[in-house]
């Protein structure tokens, strides 16, 4: 993800997460930590063959722990494997950062995403009550050890940092 991707990412963000969408400032802040020798973030976008931004994902790393910050795919790509491809990219980044485990939070009502994470070996480890605001929706916390044992990427949509 680059600075010029922020506007189309925000459009997708507001479509998919209208109650708790990230702001432009949040993305700018994350990207500030994604470049250079001390990079501790990895952000990627996915485009369809026509160049339309159809997905994005981000990961933060600290010591030997990585955290999936965000992952999103346009509604018209659901079921295409794009989410799996984005998650594969994040797990590869966690391996590159030499992380021993990856954590994430997912809305308790987002069963589609939970199934994806379970297919990738994430296991529930707890809840964060009222995590998603302003809707006061709980988050399921999931963990995956050994991000290096990653399934191969799904073909069909190009991703790039």
mmCIF file of C-alpha atoms in Angstrom:
data_model
loop_
_atom_site.group_PDB
_atom_site.id
_atom_site.type_symbol
_atom_site.label_atom_id
_atom_site.label_comp_id
_atom_site.label_asym_id
_atom_site.label_seq_id
_atom_site.Cartn_x
_atom_site.Cartn_y
_atom_site.Cartn_z
ATOM 1 C CA UNK A 1 0.000 0.000 0.000
ATOM 2 C CA UNK A 2 1.234 3.453 -0.888
ATOM 3 C CA UNK A 3 -0.073 6.908 -0.058
ATOM 4 C CA UNK A 4 -2.040 7.092 -3.322
ATOM 5 C CA UNK A 5 -3.976 3.975 -2.298
ATOM 6 C CA UNK A 6 -5.405 5.622 0.824
ATOM 7 C CA UNK A 7 -8.399 7.276 -0.878
ATOM 8 C CA UNK A 8 -9.679 4.111 -2.619
ATOM 9 C CA UNK A 9 -8.937 2.115 0.552
ATOM 10 C CA UNK A 10 -11.042 4.592 2.550
ATOM 11 C CA UNK A 11 -13.937 4.200 0.110
ATOM 12 C CA UNK A 12 -13.842 0.415 0.540
ATOM 13 C CA UNK A 13 -13.328 0.785 4.307
ATOM 14 C CA UNK A 14 -16.452 2.945 4.677
ATOM 15 C CA UNK A 15 -18.490 0.563 2.525
ATOM 16 C CA UNK A 16 -17.474 -2.518 4.516
ATOM 17 C CA UNK A 17 -17.154 -1.054 8.021
ATOM 18 C CA UNK A 18 -19.525 1.938 8.167
ATOM 19 C CA UNK A 19 -19.752 2.040 11.978
ATOM 20 C CA UNK A 20 -16.088 1.655 12.848
ATOM 21 C CA UNK A 21 -14.142 2.631 9.718
ATOM 22 C CA UNK A 22 -10.557 3.720 10.051
ATOM 23 C CA UNK A 23 -9.751 7.355 9.274
ATOM 24 C CA UNK A 24 -7.250 8.580 6.712
ATOM 25 C CA UNK A 25 -4.983 9.563 9.597
ATOM 26 C CA UNK A 26 -4.952 6.023 10.917
ATOM 27 C CA UNK A 27 -3.823 4.676 7.542
ATOM 28 C CA UNK A 28 -1.214 7.433 7.192
ATOM 29 C CA UNK A 29 0.133 6.559 10.637
ATOM 30 C CA UNK A 30 0.359 2.859 9.797
ATOM 31 C CA UNK A 31 2.111 3.549 6.483
ATOM 32 C CA UNK A 32 4.657 5.734 8.280
ATOM 33 C CA UNK A 33 5.851 2.559 10.030
ATOM 34 C CA UNK A 34 5.837 0.378 6.900
ATOM 35 C CA UNK A 35 9.014 1.546 5.171
ATOM 36 C CA UNK A 36 12.691 1.731 5.934
ATOM 37 C CA UNK A 37 15.106 -0.332 7.985
ATOM 38 C CA UNK A 38 12.946 -0.139 11.124
ATOM 39 C CA UNK A 39 9.685 -1.033 9.399
ATOM 40 C CA UNK A 40 7.292 -2.731 11.788
ATOM 41 C CA UNK A 41 4.219 -2.756 9.551
ATOM 42 C CA UNK A 42 3.286 -4.459 6.295
ATOM 43 C CA UNK A 43 0.367 -3.209 4.181
ATOM 44 C CA UNK A 44 -0.776 -4.574 0.846
ATOM 45 C CA UNK A 45 -3.557 -3.800 -1.616
ATOM 46 C CA UNK A 46 -5.219 -6.006 -4.219
ATOM 47 C CA UNK A 47 -6.385 -4.823 -7.607
ATOM 48 C CA UNK A 48 -8.569 -6.511 -10.179
ATOM 49 C CA UNK A 49 -7.359 -6.826 -13.810
ATOM 50 C CA UNK A 50 -8.814 -3.370 -14.577
ATOM 51 C CA UNK A 51 -6.755 -1.738 -11.809
ATOM 52 C CA UNK A 52 -9.665 -1.262 -9.383
ATOM 53 C CA UNK A 53 -8.659 -1.612 -5.744
ATOM 54 C CA UNK A 54 -10.648 -4.585 -4.413
ATOM 55 C CA UNK A 55 -8.905 -5.395 -1.152
ATOM 56 C CA UNK A 56 -6.288 -4.459 1.391
ATOM 57 C CA UNK A 57 -4.640 -5.872 4.475
ATOM 58 C CA UNK A 58 -2.179 -4.821 7.147
ATOM 59 C CA UNK A 59 0.011 -6.377 9.798
ATOM 60 C CA UNK A 60 1.959 -4.914 12.733
ATOM 61 C CA UNK A 61 4.994 -6.686 14.177
ATOM 62 C CA UNK A 62 6.665 -6.250 17.546
ATOM 63 C CA UNK A 63 9.448 -8.561 18.719
ATOM 64 C CA UNK A 64 8.203 -12.091 17.941
ATOM 65 C CA UNK A 65 4.492 -11.207 17.831
ATOM 66 C CA UNK A 66 2.470 -10.046 14.819
ATOM 67 C CA UNK A 67 -1.049 -8.638 14.832
ATOM 68 C CA UNK A 68 -3.401 -8.519 11.850
ATOM 69 C CA UNK A 69 -4.493 -4.880 11.895
ATOM 70 C CA UNK A 70 -6.986 -5.005 9.045
ATOM 71 C CA UNK A 71 -8.089 -7.181 6.158
ATOM 72 C CA UNK A 72 -10.871 -6.399 3.713
ATOM 73 C CA UNK A 73 -12.184 -7.542 0.345
ATOM 74 C CA UNK A 74 -14.804 -5.820 -1.808
ATOM 75 C CA UNK A 75 -18.227 -7.455 -1.572
ATOM 76 C CA UNK A 76 -18.218 -8.439 -5.241
ATOM 77 C CA UNK A 77 -15.040 -10.490 -4.639
ATOM 78 C CA UNK A 78 -16.395 -12.506 -1.696
ATOM 79 C CA UNK A 79 -15.956 -16.210 -2.364
ATOM 80 C CA UNK A 80 -13.171 -15.625 -4.912
ATOM 81 C CA UNK A 81 -10.275 -16.475 -2.601
ATOM 82 C CA UNK A 82 -9.114 -12.877 -2.271
ATOM 83 C CA UNK A 83 -9.329 -12.939 1.529
ATOM 84 C CA UNK A 84 -7.170 -16.071 1.564
ATOM 85 C CA UNK A 85 -4.622 -14.450 -0.709
ATOM 86 C CA UNK A 86 -4.439 -11.345 1.477
ATOM 87 C CA UNK A 87 -4.098 -13.436 4.623
ATOM 88 C CA UNK A 88 -1.376 -15.533 2.987
ATOM 89 C CA UNK A 89 0.521 -12.328 2.246
ATOM 90 C CA UNK A 90 0.217 -11.193 5.874
ATOM 91 C CA UNK A 91 1.419 -14.545 7.191
ATOM 92 C CA UNK A 92 4.423 -14.365 4.868
ATOM 93 C CA UNK A 93 5.156 -10.886 6.225
ATOM 94 C CA UNK A 94 4.929 -12.238 9.796
ATOM 95 C CA UNK A 95 7.469 -14.893 8.812
ATOM 96 C CA UNK A 96 9.708 -12.230 7.263
ATOM 97 C CA UNK A 97 9.486 -10.237 10.514
ATOM 98 C CA UNK A 98 10.522 -13.484 12.305
ATOM 99 C CA UNK A 99 7.349 -13.590 14.390
ATOM 100 C CA UNK A 100 6.549 -16.784 16.287
ATOM 101 C CA UNK A 101 2.808 -16.134 16.446
ATOM 102 C CA UNK A 102 0.070 -13.999 14.927
ATOM 103 C CA UNK A 103 -2.943 -12.549 16.723
ATOM 104 C CA UNK A 104 -6.080 -10.922 15.375
ATOM 105 C CA UNK A 105 -9.439 -9.621 16.486
ATOM 106 C CA UNK A 106 -12.595 -10.321 14.502
ATOM 107 C CA UNK A 107 -16.149 -9.237 15.163
ATOM 108 C CA UNK A 108 -18.126 -11.975 16.888
ATOM 109 C CA UNK A 109 -20.832 -11.531 14.241
ATOM 110 C CA UNK A 110 -18.414 -11.934 11.291
ATOM 111 C CA UNK A 111 -18.618 -15.691 10.826
ATOM 112 C CA UNK A 112 -17.339 -15.505 7.230
ATOM 113 C CA UNK A 113 -14.013 -14.080 8.403
ATOM 114 C CA UNK A 114 -13.849 -16.459 11.365
ATOM 115 C CA UNK A 115 -14.137 -19.446 9.000
ATOM 116 C CA UNK A 116 -11.294 -18.057 6.870
ATOM 117 C CA UNK A 117 -9.054 -17.631 9.901
ATOM 118 C CA UNK A 118 -9.875 -21.128 11.163
ATOM 119 C CA UNK A 119 -8.909 -22.590 7.757
ATOM 120 C CA UNK A 120 -5.532 -20.908 8.231
ATOM 121 C CA UNK A 121 -5.014 -22.458 11.656
ATOM 122 C CA UNK A 122 -6.128 -19.595 13.896
ATOM 123 C CA UNK A 123 -7.737 -20.678 17.159
ATOM 124 C CA UNK A 124 -9.980 -18.651 19.471
ATOM 125 C CA UNK A 125 -8.249 -17.604 22.692
ATOM 126 C CA UNK A 126 -10.599 -15.016 24.201
ATOM 127 C CA UNK A 127 -12.892 -12.048 23.791
ATOM 128 C CA UNK A 128 -12.591 -8.280 23.995
ATOM 129 C CA UNK A 129 -15.904 -6.934 25.195
ATOM 130 C CA UNK A 130 -17.189 -3.859 23.360
ATOM 131 C CA UNK A 131 -14.047 -3.713 21.203
ATOM 132 C CA UNK A 132 -15.749 -2.384 18.072
ATOM 133 C CA UNK A 133 -17.186 1.074 18.692
ATOM 134 C CA UNK A 134 -19.557 2.835 18.485
ATOM 135 C CA UNK A 135 -21.644 -0.341 18.026
ATOM 136 C CA UNK A 136 -20.239 -1.911 21.211
ATOM 137 C CA UNK A 137 -19.640 -5.228 19.392
ATOM 138 C CA UNK A 138 -17.381 -7.815 20.997
ATOM 139 C CA UNK A 139 -14.219 -9.088 19.312
ATOM 140 C CA UNK A 140 -13.147 -12.702 19.205
ATOM 141 C CA UNK A 141 -9.362 -12.868 19.701
ATOM 142 C CA UNK A 142 -7.673 -15.565 17.634
ATOM 143 C CA UNK A 143 -4.096 -16.846 17.604
ATOM 144 C CA UNK A 144 -1.955 -18.798 15.193
ATOM 145 C CA UNK A 145 1.455 -20.171 16.114
ATOM 146 C CA UNK A 146 4.124 -20.709 13.464
ATOM 147 C CA UNK A 147 3.052 -18.360 10.642
ATOM 148 C CA UNK A 148 5.756 -19.935 8.431
ATOM 149 C CA UNK A 149 3.582 -22.985 7.728
ATOM 150 C CA UNK A 150 1.333 -21.069 5.325
ATOM 151 C CA UNK A 151 -0.894 -22.441 2.549
ATOM 152 C CA UNK A 152 -0.030 -21.176 -0.933
ATOM 153 C CA UNK A 153 -1.725 -18.072 -2.316
ATOM 154 C CA UNK A 154 -4.972 -18.279 -4.244
ATOM 155 C CA UNK A 155 -4.606 -17.288 -7.898
ATOM 156 C CA UNK A 156 -6.578 -14.540 -9.641
ATOM 157 C CA UNK A 157 -5.997 -11.133 -8.078
ATOM 158 C CA UNK A 158 -2.727 -9.239 -7.918
ATOM 159 C CA UNK A 159 -1.547 -7.874 -4.588
ATOM 160 C CA UNK A 160 1.231 -5.387 -4.052
ATOM 161 C CA UNK A 161 2.713 -3.439 -1.148
#
